Tab-separated table of C-alpha atoms and ligand atoms in Angstrom:
chain	number	residue	atom	x	y	z
A	1	MET	CA	38.277	102.735	122.787
A	2	TYR	CA	39.445	101.133	119.393
A	3	GLY	CA	37.628	97.626	118.161
A	4	SER	CA	36.985	95.323	119.636
A	5	SER	CA	40.320	92.813	117.467
A	6	VAL	CA	43.233	94.577	118.761
A	7	LYS	CA	46.658	92.768	117.172
A	8	VAL	CA	49.497	92.679	119.928
A	9	LEU	CA	52.934	92.328	118.975
A	10	VAL	CA	55.624	91.377	122.822
A	11	VAL	CA	58.794	92.149	122.334
A	12	GLY	CA	61.286	89.839	124.140
A	13	ASN	CA	62.351	86.358	125.967
A	14	GLY	CA	61.908	87.292	130.430
A	15	GLY	CA	59.880	86.893	132.945
A	16	ARG	CA	57.880	90.528	132.333
A	17	GLU	CA	56.849	89.549	129.210
A	18	HIS	CA	55.094	86.520	129.942
A	19	ALA	CA	53.379	89.313	133.070
A	20	LEU	CA	52.744	91.246	130.196
A	21	VAL	CA	51.073	88.422	127.655
A	22	ARG	CA	49.369	86.854	130.691
A	23	GLY	CA	47.629	90.493	131.435
A	24	LEU	CA	47.164	91.751	127.705
A	25	SER	CA	45.648	87.724	127.715
A	26	LEU	CA	43.185	88.732	130.197
A	27	ASP	CA	41.805	92.563	128.689
A	28	PRO	CA	38.259	91.278	125.804
A	29	GLN	CA	39.276	93.351	123.171
A	30	VAL	CA	43.038	92.113	122.755
A	31	SER	CA	42.077	89.499	119.948
A	32	GLU	CA	45.362	87.822	119.008
A	33	ILE	CA	48.904	88.074	121.129
A	34	PHE	CA	52.869	87.412	119.194
A	35	ALA	CA	55.237	87.391	121.027
A	36	LEU	CA	58.806	87.527	119.594
A	37	PRO	CA	60.900	85.125	120.495
A	38	GLY	CA	57.981	84.802	124.184
A	39	ASN	CA	59.091	81.685	125.845
A	40	PRO	CA	57.678	78.260	126.865
A	41	GLY	CA	55.557	79.981	129.538
A	42	MET	CA	53.420	81.809	127.621
A	43	ALA	CA	52.730	79.682	124.254
A	44	GLY	CA	49.459	79.264	125.554
A	45	ALA	CA	48.015	82.004	125.217
A	46	ALA	CA	50.942	83.480	122.198
A	47	THR	CA	51.849	82.138	119.443
A	48	LEU	CA	55.925	82.555	118.594
A	49	VAL	CA	57.475	84.454	116.422
A	50	ALA	CA	61.480	84.060	115.597
A	51	GLY	CA	63.871	86.223	115.187
A	52	SER	CA	65.890	89.530	116.929
A	53	THR	CA	64.426	91.697	119.530
A	54	THR	CA	67.157	94.675	118.427
A	55	ASP	CA	66.824	94.279	114.810
A	56	PRO	CA	64.790	97.470	114.455
A	57	ASP	CA	64.205	96.658	110.524
A	58	TYR	CA	63.534	92.677	111.445
A	59	VAL	CA	60.740	93.641	114.477
A	60	ALA	CA	59.066	96.907	112.297
A	61	GLU	CA	59.037	93.927	109.065
A	62	THR	CA	57.998	91.392	111.541
A	63	ALA	CA	55.236	93.637	112.868
A	64	ILE	CA	54.062	94.368	109.035
A	65	GLU	CA	53.912	90.369	108.046
A	66	LEU	CA	51.458	90.756	111.551
A	67	GLY	CA	49.383	92.817	111.145
A	68	VAL	CA	49.501	94.136	114.662
A	69	ASP	CA	47.571	97.260	115.510
A	70	LEU	CA	50.490	97.364	118.555
A	71	VAL	CA	54.310	96.304	120.013
A	72	VAL	CA	54.968	96.811	123.140
A	73	VAL	CA	59.029	97.016	123.959
A	74	GLY	CA	59.602	94.499	127.186
A	75	PRO	CA	63.076	95.458	126.935
A	76	GLU	CA	65.688	97.836	126.837
A	77	ALA	CA	67.601	96.669	124.832
A	78	PRO	CA	65.516	96.881	122.134
A	79	LEU	CA	64.326	100.090	122.928
A	80	VAL	CA	68.493	101.516	123.527
A	81	ALA	CA	68.625	100.634	119.644
A	82	GLY	CA	65.891	102.379	118.831
A	83	VAL	CA	62.760	99.130	118.360
A	84	ALA	CA	60.789	101.649	119.017
A	85	ASP	CA	61.501	103.849	115.861
A	86	ALA	CA	61.576	101.914	113.495
A	87	VAL	CA	57.468	100.142	114.270
A	88	ARG	CA	56.781	104.059	114.842
A	89	GLY	CA	57.801	104.523	111.277
A	90	ALA	CA	56.469	100.908	109.793
A	91	GLY	CA	53.110	102.573	110.683
A	92	ILE	CA	52.064	101.637	113.437
A	93	ALA	CA	51.578	101.417	117.110
A	94	CYS	CA	54.131	101.151	119.661
A	95	PHE	CA	54.370	101.047	123.023
A	96	GLY	CA	57.904	101.892	124.031
A	97	PRO	CA	59.652	104.981	123.573
A	98	SER	CA	62.601	106.138	120.467
A	99	ALA	CA	65.897	106.063	120.884
A	100	GLN	CA	67.181	109.324	121.815
A	101	ALA	CA	64.017	109.635	124.874
A	102	ALA	CA	65.392	105.663	125.670
A	103	ARG	CA	68.803	107.172	127.255
A	104	LEU	CA	67.147	108.118	130.176
A	105	GLU	CA	68.657	104.699	131.319
A	106	GLY	CA	71.190	103.764	128.323
A	107	SER	CA	72.831	106.761	129.850
A	108	LYS	CA	73.077	107.340	133.542
A	109	ALA	CA	75.201	110.675	133.264
A	110	PHE	CA	71.698	111.769	130.015
A	111	ALA	CA	70.125	111.148	133.089
A	112	LYS	CA	71.271	112.832	135.616
A	113	GLU	CA	71.729	115.643	133.143
A	114	VAL	CA	67.682	115.654	132.425
A	115	MET	CA	66.668	115.255	136.225
A	116	VAL	CA	69.015	118.241	136.816
A	117	ALA	CA	67.730	120.637	134.393
A	118	ALA	CA	64.664	119.157	135.659
A	119	GLY	CA	64.425	119.456	138.841
A	120	VAL	CA	63.553	116.120	139.995
A	121	PRO	CA	65.220	114.529	143.254
A	122	THR	CA	68.061	112.729	143.095
A	123	ALA	CA	71.579	112.046	144.196
A	124	THR	CA	74.303	114.615	143.899
A	125	GLY	CA	76.458	112.882	141.337
A	126	VAL	CA	79.714	113.548	138.977
A	127	HIS	CA	80.328	111.773	135.705
A	128	CYS	CA	83.631	111.001	135.975
A	129	ARG	CA	85.852	109.515	132.892
A	130	GLU	CA	89.780	108.813	134.609
A	131	MET	CA	90.580	107.607	137.918
A	132	SER	CA	91.333	110.955	139.571
A	133	GLN	CA	87.834	112.671	138.676
A	134	VAL	CA	87.547	108.959	140.798
A	135	GLU	CA	89.518	109.921	143.373
A	136	ASP	CA	88.066	112.915	144.326
A	137	ALA	CA	84.336	112.062	144.217
A	138	PHE	CA	85.113	109.689	147.301
A	139	ALA	CA	87.040	111.979	148.700
A	140	ARG	CA	83.665	114.444	148.680
A	141	PHE	CA	81.217	111.788	148.671
A	142	GLY	CA	82.103	109.732	151.850
A	143	THR	CA	81.239	105.857	152.386
A	144	PRO	CA	79.431	104.353	151.216
A	145	TYR	CA	80.761	104.572	147.097
A	146	VAL	CA	78.168	104.713	144.518
A	147	VAL	CA	80.281	103.601	141.158
A	148	LYS	CA	77.896	103.700	138.591
A	149	GLU	CA	79.107	102.473	134.319
A	150	ASP	CA	76.817	105.082	132.427
A	151	GLY	CA	75.737	102.652	130.086
A	152	LEU	CA	73.515	99.262	129.915
A	153	ALA	CA	74.269	96.167	132.264
A	154	ALA	CA	71.179	94.452	133.652
A	155	GLY	CA	71.759	96.182	137.013
A	156	LYS	CA	75.295	94.762	137.706
A	157	GLY	CA	77.129	97.752	136.840
A	158	VAL	CA	76.169	99.088	139.793
A	159	VAL	CA	78.432	98.498	142.756
A	160	VAL	CA	78.026	99.632	146.498
A	161	THR	CA	80.583	99.695	148.429
A	162	ASP	CA	82.176	100.587	151.773
A	163	ASN	CA	85.488	98.900	150.644
A	164	GLU	CA	87.370	101.507	149.483
A	165	ASP	CA	89.667	99.051	147.232
A	166	ALA	CA	86.291	96.955	146.247
A	167	ALA	CA	84.447	100.923	144.559
A	168	ARG	CA	88.140	101.643	143.062
A	169	ALA	CA	88.922	98.159	141.187
A	170	HIS	CA	85.221	98.082	139.462
A	171	ALA	CA	85.595	102.054	138.439
A	172	ALA	CA	88.494	101.011	137.677
A	173	ALA	CA	86.968	98.082	135.481
A	174	ILE	CA	85.094	99.767	133.577
A	175	PHE	CA	87.743	102.401	132.032
A	176	ALA	CA	89.437	99.599	131.037
A	177	ARG	CA	86.535	98.850	128.423
A	178	GLY	CA	87.085	102.062	127.766
A	179	GLY	CA	83.442	102.998	129.256
A	180	SER	CA	82.840	105.891	131.174
A	181	LEU	CA	80.852	106.350	134.623
A	182	VAL	CA	78.819	107.891	137.758
A	183	VAL	CA	80.208	108.844	140.960
A	184	GLU	CA	77.305	110.068	143.743
A	185	GLU	CA	75.770	110.419	147.200
A	186	PHE	CA	74.518	107.855	148.464
A	187	LEU	CA	70.805	107.706	149.323
A	188	ASP	CA	69.232	105.696	152.610
A	189	GLY	CA	66.006	104.392	153.155
A	190	PRO	CA	64.019	102.304	152.212
A	191	GLU	CA	63.183	101.640	148.327
A	192	VAL	CA	60.106	102.263	145.870
A	193	SER	CA	59.683	100.687	142.160
A	194	LEU	CA	56.834	103.010	140.757
A	195	PHE	CA	56.070	102.862	137.385
A	196	CYS	CA	54.935	105.339	134.986
A	197	LEU	CA	52.994	105.213	131.667
A	198	CYS	CA	53.479	108.220	129.580
A	199	ASP	CA	52.810	109.471	126.388
A	200	GLY	CA	54.179	111.811	125.438
A	201	GLU	CA	52.687	114.777	127.888
A	202	ASN	CA	50.528	112.632	130.072
A	203	VAL	CA	51.620	110.336	132.673
A	204	VAL	CA	48.689	107.837	134.512
A	205	PRO	CA	51.120	105.903	138.002
A	206	LEU	CA	50.600	102.613	137.659
A	207	SER	CA	50.469	100.746	142.387
A	208	PRO	CA	54.078	101.526	143.493
A	209	ALA	CA	56.071	97.568	144.474
A	210	GLN	CA	59.716	97.127	146.084
A	211	ASP	CA	62.211	94.643	144.105
A	212	PHE	CA	65.274	93.362	146.274
A	213	LYS	CA	67.576	93.274	143.909
A	214	ARG	CA	70.706	92.051	146.544
A	215	ALA	CA	71.336	87.998	145.430
A	216	LEU	CA	71.171	86.233	149.114
A	217	ASP	CA	68.621	86.258	152.409
A	218	GLY	CA	69.258	89.545	154.786
A	219	ASN	CA	69.589	91.682	151.247
A	220	ASP	CA	73.751	90.453	151.003
A	221	GLY	CA	75.672	89.387	147.653
A	222	PRO	CA	76.366	91.158	144.648
A	223	ASN	CA	73.049	93.543	143.427
A	224	THR	CA	71.444	90.761	140.579
A	225	GLY	CA	68.331	92.037	137.895
A	226	GLY	CA	66.176	91.576	141.060
A	227	MET	CA	65.277	88.077	142.973
A	228	GLY	CA	61.282	88.867	144.430
A	229	SER	CA	59.254	91.584	144.960
A	230	TYR	CA	56.067	92.161	145.710
A	231	SER	CA	52.995	95.178	145.237
A	232	PRO	CA	51.043	96.687	146.962
A	233	LEU	CA	53.880	99.266	149.822
A	234	PRO	CA	51.649	98.706	153.038
A	235	TRP	CA	53.962	100.638	154.673
A	236	ALA	CA	54.112	104.170	152.067
A	237	PRO	CA	53.107	106.782	152.218
A	238	PRO	CA	48.877	107.477	151.503
A	239	ASP	CA	51.089	110.734	149.061
A	240	LEU	CA	53.675	108.577	147.527
A	241	VAL	CA	52.153	108.327	144.448
A	242	SER	CA	50.737	111.980	143.671
A	243	GLN	CA	54.592	113.034	145.150
A	244	VAL	CA	56.513	111.535	143.019
A	245	VAL	CA	54.596	111.812	139.768
A	246	ASN	CA	53.777	115.231	140.799
A	247	THR	CA	58.000	115.965	141.577
A	248	VAL	CA	59.969	113.501	139.363
A	249	ALA	CA	57.700	111.786	136.389
A	250	VAL	CA	55.845	115.374	134.960
A	251	PRO	CA	59.302	117.278	135.752
A	252	THR	CA	60.593	114.540	133.344
A	253	VAL	CA	57.979	114.267	130.271
A	254	GLN	CA	58.102	118.260	130.056
A	255	GLU	CA	61.836	118.174	129.757
A	256	MET	CA	61.988	115.688	127.268
A	257	ALA	CA	58.978	116.503	125.038
A	258	ARG	CA	60.278	120.941	125.811
A	259	ARG	CA	63.664	118.333	124.079
A	260	GLY	CA	62.148	117.673	121.210
A	261	THR	CA	62.622	114.090	122.156
A	262	PRO	CA	58.762	113.486	124.362
A	263	PHE	CA	58.928	110.066	126.112
A	264	VAL	CA	56.030	107.357	124.941
A	265	GLY	CA	55.470	104.207	127.129
A	266	LEU	CA	56.420	103.035	130.159
A	267	LEU	CA	59.096	104.895	132.996
A	268	TYR	CA	60.353	103.636	135.491
A	269	CYS	CA	61.277	105.929	139.058
A	270	GLY	CA	63.445	103.260	141.230
A	271	LEU	CA	63.074	105.690	144.596
A	272	ALA	CA	64.309	105.966	147.443
A	273	LEU	CA	62.581	107.285	150.370
A	274	THR	CA	65.294	109.421	151.786
A	275	SER	CA	65.050	111.136	155.809
A	276	LYS	CA	65.540	113.649	153.564
A	277	GLY	CA	62.446	112.795	150.342
A	278	VAL	CA	61.799	110.966	148.268
A	279	ARG	CA	65.183	110.701	145.508
A	280	VAL	CA	65.556	109.378	142.675
A	281	VAL	CA	68.084	106.270	142.641
A	282	GLU	CA	67.523	105.519	138.655
A	283	PHE	CA	66.065	105.614	135.708
A	284	ASN	CA	64.705	103.052	133.534
A	285	VAL	CA	62.160	103.653	130.723
A	286	ARG	CA	60.526	99.904	130.379
A	287	PHE	CA	58.187	97.887	132.492
A	288	GLY	CA	60.667	96.510	135.802
A	289	ASP	CA	62.054	92.959	136.646
A	290	PRO	CA	60.394	90.814	138.302
A	291	GLU	CA	57.709	94.142	139.585
A	292	THR	CA	55.989	93.431	136.208
A	293	GLN	CA	55.117	90.539	137.617
A	294	VAL	CA	53.256	91.564	140.930
A	295	VAL	CA	51.550	95.027	139.455
A	296	ILE	CA	49.889	93.126	136.316
A	297	PRO	CA	47.890	91.357	137.430
A	298	ARG	CA	46.347	93.529	140.541
A	299	LEU	CA	45.155	95.396	137.132
A	300	ALA	CA	41.693	95.532	137.286
A	301	SER	CA	41.460	98.184	134.361
A	302	PRO	CA	42.217	96.288	130.984
A	303	LEU	CA	45.318	96.320	129.841
A	304	GLY	CA	45.465	96.269	126.355
A	305	GLN	CA	43.276	99.327	126.862
A	306	ALA	CA	46.238	101.277	128.536
A	307	LEU	CA	49.075	100.183	126.940
A	308	PHE	CA	47.170	101.197	123.203
A	309	ALA	CA	46.521	104.847	124.672
A	310	THR	CA	49.929	105.582	125.919
A	311	ALA	CA	51.314	104.773	122.194
A	312	THR	CA	48.415	106.715	120.950
A	313	GLY	CA	49.015	110.014	122.887
A	314	LYS	CA	45.436	109.433	124.778
A	315	LEU	CA	45.758	108.777	128.129
A	316	ALA	CA	44.449	112.224	128.872
A	317	ASP	CA	40.540	110.849	127.639
A	318	PHE	CA	41.802	107.367	129.666
A	319	GLY	CA	41.495	108.300	132.343
A	320	ASP	CA	43.849	107.020	135.763
A	321	LEU	CA	43.320	103.448	135.899
A	322	GLN	CA	42.063	100.914	138.779
A	323	TRP	CA	43.220	98.033	141.113
A	324	LYS	CA	41.529	95.059	142.200
A	325	GLY	CA	42.588	95.754	146.680
A	326	THR	CA	44.176	92.188	146.467
A	327	ALA	CA	48.445	91.846	147.537
A	328	ALA	CA	50.814	90.215	144.547
A	329	VAL	CA	54.637	88.285	145.741
A	330	ASP	CA	56.911	87.237	143.756
A	331	VAL	CA	59.907	85.049	144.443
A	332	ILE	CA	62.175	83.828	141.870
A	333	LEU	CA	64.469	80.649	141.216
A	334	ALA	CA	67.506	80.909	139.928
A	335	SER	CA	70.265	78.945	138.480
A	336	PRO	CA	72.936	77.978	140.448
A	337	GLY	CA	75.919	80.110	139.896
A	338	TYR	CA	73.732	83.887	138.952
A	339	PRO	CA	74.767	86.487	139.204
A	340	GLN	CA	78.245	86.407	138.546
A	341	SER	CA	78.031	83.381	135.850
A	342	ALA	CA	74.465	81.727	136.069
A	343	GLN	CA	75.242	77.113	134.812
A	344	THR	CA	72.242	77.070	133.144
A	345	GLY	CA	70.830	73.410	131.189
A	346	GLY	CA	69.519	72.371	134.842
A	347	LYS	CA	66.776	70.091	134.650
A	348	ILE	CA	63.326	71.914	136.138
A	349	THR	CA	60.186	70.078	137.288
A	350	GLY	CA	57.411	70.666	139.566
A	351	VAL	CA	56.495	73.967	138.048
A	352	THR	CA	52.508	72.311	136.713
A	353	GLN	CA	52.146	72.104	140.230
A	354	ALA	CA	52.364	74.691	141.694
A	355	ASP	CA	50.532	76.684	138.618
A	356	ALA	CA	46.941	74.315	139.598
A	357	LEU	CA	48.041	75.261	143.118
A	358	GLU	CA	44.725	78.190	144.130
A	359	ASN	CA	45.908	81.928	144.260
A	360	VAL	CA	49.054	81.038	142.681
A	361	HIS	CA	50.582	81.189	138.637
A	362	VAL	CA	54.780	80.788	137.818
A	363	ILE	CA	56.001	82.784	135.316
A	364	HIS	CA	58.834	81.914	132.628
A	365	ALA	CA	61.725	83.805	132.187
A	366	GLY	CA	65.107	81.434	131.903
A	367	THR	CA	62.890	78.528	130.798
A	368	LYS	CA	63.342	76.535	127.683
A	369	ARG	CA	61.647	72.962	126.762
A	370	GLU	CA	63.661	70.118	126.031
A	371	GLY	CA	62.273	67.139	125.238
A	372	ASP	CA	58.442	66.777	127.647
A	373	HIS	CA	60.560	68.594	130.255
A	374	LEU	CA	61.600	72.108	130.893
A	375	VAL	CA	65.760	72.837	131.569
A	376	SER	CA	66.736	76.357	132.481
A	377	SER	CA	68.042	79.117	129.662
A	378	GLY	CA	69.503	81.659	131.857
A	379	GLY	CA	69.856	83.296	134.754
A	380	ARG	CA	66.269	84.130	136.481
A	381	VAL	CA	64.713	81.073	135.610
A	382	LEU	CA	60.969	81.303	136.786
A	383	ALA	CA	59.276	83.797	139.318
A	384	VAL	CA	57.063	82.108	141.320
A	385	VAL	CA	54.079	84.851	142.013
A	386	GLY	CA	51.477	84.261	144.950
A	387	GLU	CA	47.885	87.044	145.407
A	388	GLY	CA	46.516	87.572	148.913
A	389	ALA	CA	43.326	89.908	149.882
A	390	THR	CA	47.344	90.390	152.017
A	391	VAL	CA	50.964	90.607	150.967
A	392	GLU	CA	51.707	87.830	153.496
A	393	GLN	CA	48.834	85.777	152.746
A	394	ALA	CA	50.620	85.942	148.680
A	395	ARG	CA	53.431	85.010	150.652
A	396	GLN	CA	52.883	82.242	152.080
A	397	ARG	CA	50.649	81.464	148.476
A	398	ALA	CA	54.304	81.796	146.150
A	399	TYR	CA	56.407	80.568	149.139
A	400	ALA	CA	54.024	77.430	149.041
A	401	GLY	CA	54.344	77.061	145.132
A	402	MET	CA	58.321	77.349	144.957
A	403	ALA	CA	58.063	74.631	147.925
A	404	LEU	CA	57.171	72.270	145.212
A	405	ILE	CA	60.030	73.203	141.842
A	406	THR	CA	62.686	71.835	141.405
A	407	LEU	CA	66.585	73.086	140.214
A	408	GLU	CA	69.167	71.008	140.929
A	409	GLY	CA	71.924	74.281	142.734
A	410	GLY	CA	68.917	76.697	142.275
A	411	HIS	CA	68.352	79.468	144.677
A	412	TYR	CA	65.863	81.648	146.128
A	413	ARG	CA	65.504	84.041	148.547
A	414	THR	CA	63.361	83.135	151.210
A	415	ASP	CA	62.819	86.592	152.609
A	416	ILE	CA	60.943	87.757	150.378
A	417	ALA	CA	57.993	90.540	150.643
A	418	GLN	CA	59.139	89.434	154.661
A	419	LEU	CA	57.379	92.060	156.038
B	501	LIG	P1	70.413	101.533	139.211
B	501	LIG	O1	70.827	100.231	138.083
B	501	LIG	O2	71.270	103.069	139.471
B	501	LIG	O3	68.773	100.995	139.735
B	501	LIG	O4	71.219	100.867	140.696
B	501	LIG	C1	71.043	98.850	141.231
B	501	LIG	C2	71.083	98.993	142.797
B	501	LIG	O5	72.037	100.073	143.781
B	501	LIG	C3	70.156	100.549	143.253
B	501	LIG	O6	68.817	99.542	143.504
B	501	LIG	C4	70.287	100.535	144.217
B	501	LIG	O7	69.927	99.454	145.595
B	501	LIG	C5	71.791	100.523	144.172
B	501	LIG	N1	72.333	102.348	143.975
B	501	LIG	C6	71.556	102.648	142.817
B	501	LIG	N2	71.856	104.463	143.070
B	501	LIG	C7	72.578	105.221	144.900
B	501	LIG	C8	72.561	105.678	146.000
B	501	LIG	N3	72.739	106.412	145.037
B	501	LIG	N4	72.458	105.434	147.542
B	501	LIG	C9	72.593	103.952	147.495
B	501	LIG	N5	72.111	102.238	146.327
B	501	LIG	C10	71.920	103.418	144.853
B	502	LIG	N1	64.043	95.419	138.799
B	502	LIG	C1	65.116	96.401	138.402
B	502	LIG	C2	64.595	96.952	136.738
B	502	LIG	O1	63.690	96.311	136.282
B	502	LIG	O2	65.100	97.101	136.492
């Protein structure tokens, strides 16, 4: 598909980016990997480069200086800031949508508008700019109330609650900081994350995953960026992926192309399987975190080639992805206080021991090296990934790895992938 010495720059420093670096390092056609700024977990497989991820010119100049053939943008903030536009403007292939197309994640109201125009099934919602509109929407949709901030909020801008005062307080706080919001109908049913490679025209799905978004066991506590996940979904209807491709991803990609803002990169379809059928809960414009950590290890196709084909409009030639037939589970270790106010700086032990277990590996998210040990530096600290023949086997391995790791006050859920 392309030369045998492709150099890739991965932008970001979280668990998702570590999982991407790990996957890229297993593609024999990827000769060199750089990470901006990366994290200690990537240091073996990638050369870490310091600097800003959200300054489009800086990222483009760095890509030129490093002589890379492909830039893979992990998080949403650089995409919304226009990093992909700048990289492509510099003549380098970029996996990630333009700032215009990234609005599918950057604005809940824009995403709703596109879904309605494309006929994509989603929750009915109302864009509100003042409290009286919120009150009308609450009366219209009833409980549970769903209130979503209209901007990037790292998975924490959404409140779903039966408590009218709490829903109103969330809305008031958003208005107080000058924002707007969407109130929408509550969607009942299991959630599924389906990632789709999109080259502006063609769509190639990955394998579905499920994310555990609440902080505590039993799906209790506040929403987080995600506390663990698993893939595949043994209970999912066999036609789920083709149905989502045909009714969600393809119409969305067509609508974005029609608007002159083609979508190139990864369309993350966050779905609810309701009694009335599949509905979109949210779009993201990048790989999910922590789902990437369980989807990528199951991929049998070369990741670098798949991302390069996406970035260069060649998905039709690339064709479908191949899968190993294994399962993977990841469990997130979070800092004390996460997600409300994470306390960082705690010493982490046991990572090497967990990594040494068979079919277990540790993905770093918020870690940093201090002398000869690791300390926590973010809300979500690391993910322990287990692989196996079944979800249950993978789950046992992930928890066996987690049992070896310590972080004072750190917490993780004990019911990830308990089916
Ligand atoms: P979002 O940022 O839109 O993905 O929302 C974060 C989480 O809030 C989702 O993963 C769901 O668990 C929940 N959520 C969002 N919208 C709805 C909805 N309309 N009905 C039920 N739950 C929702
Ligand atoms: N796991 C949810 C997200 O990546 O947004």
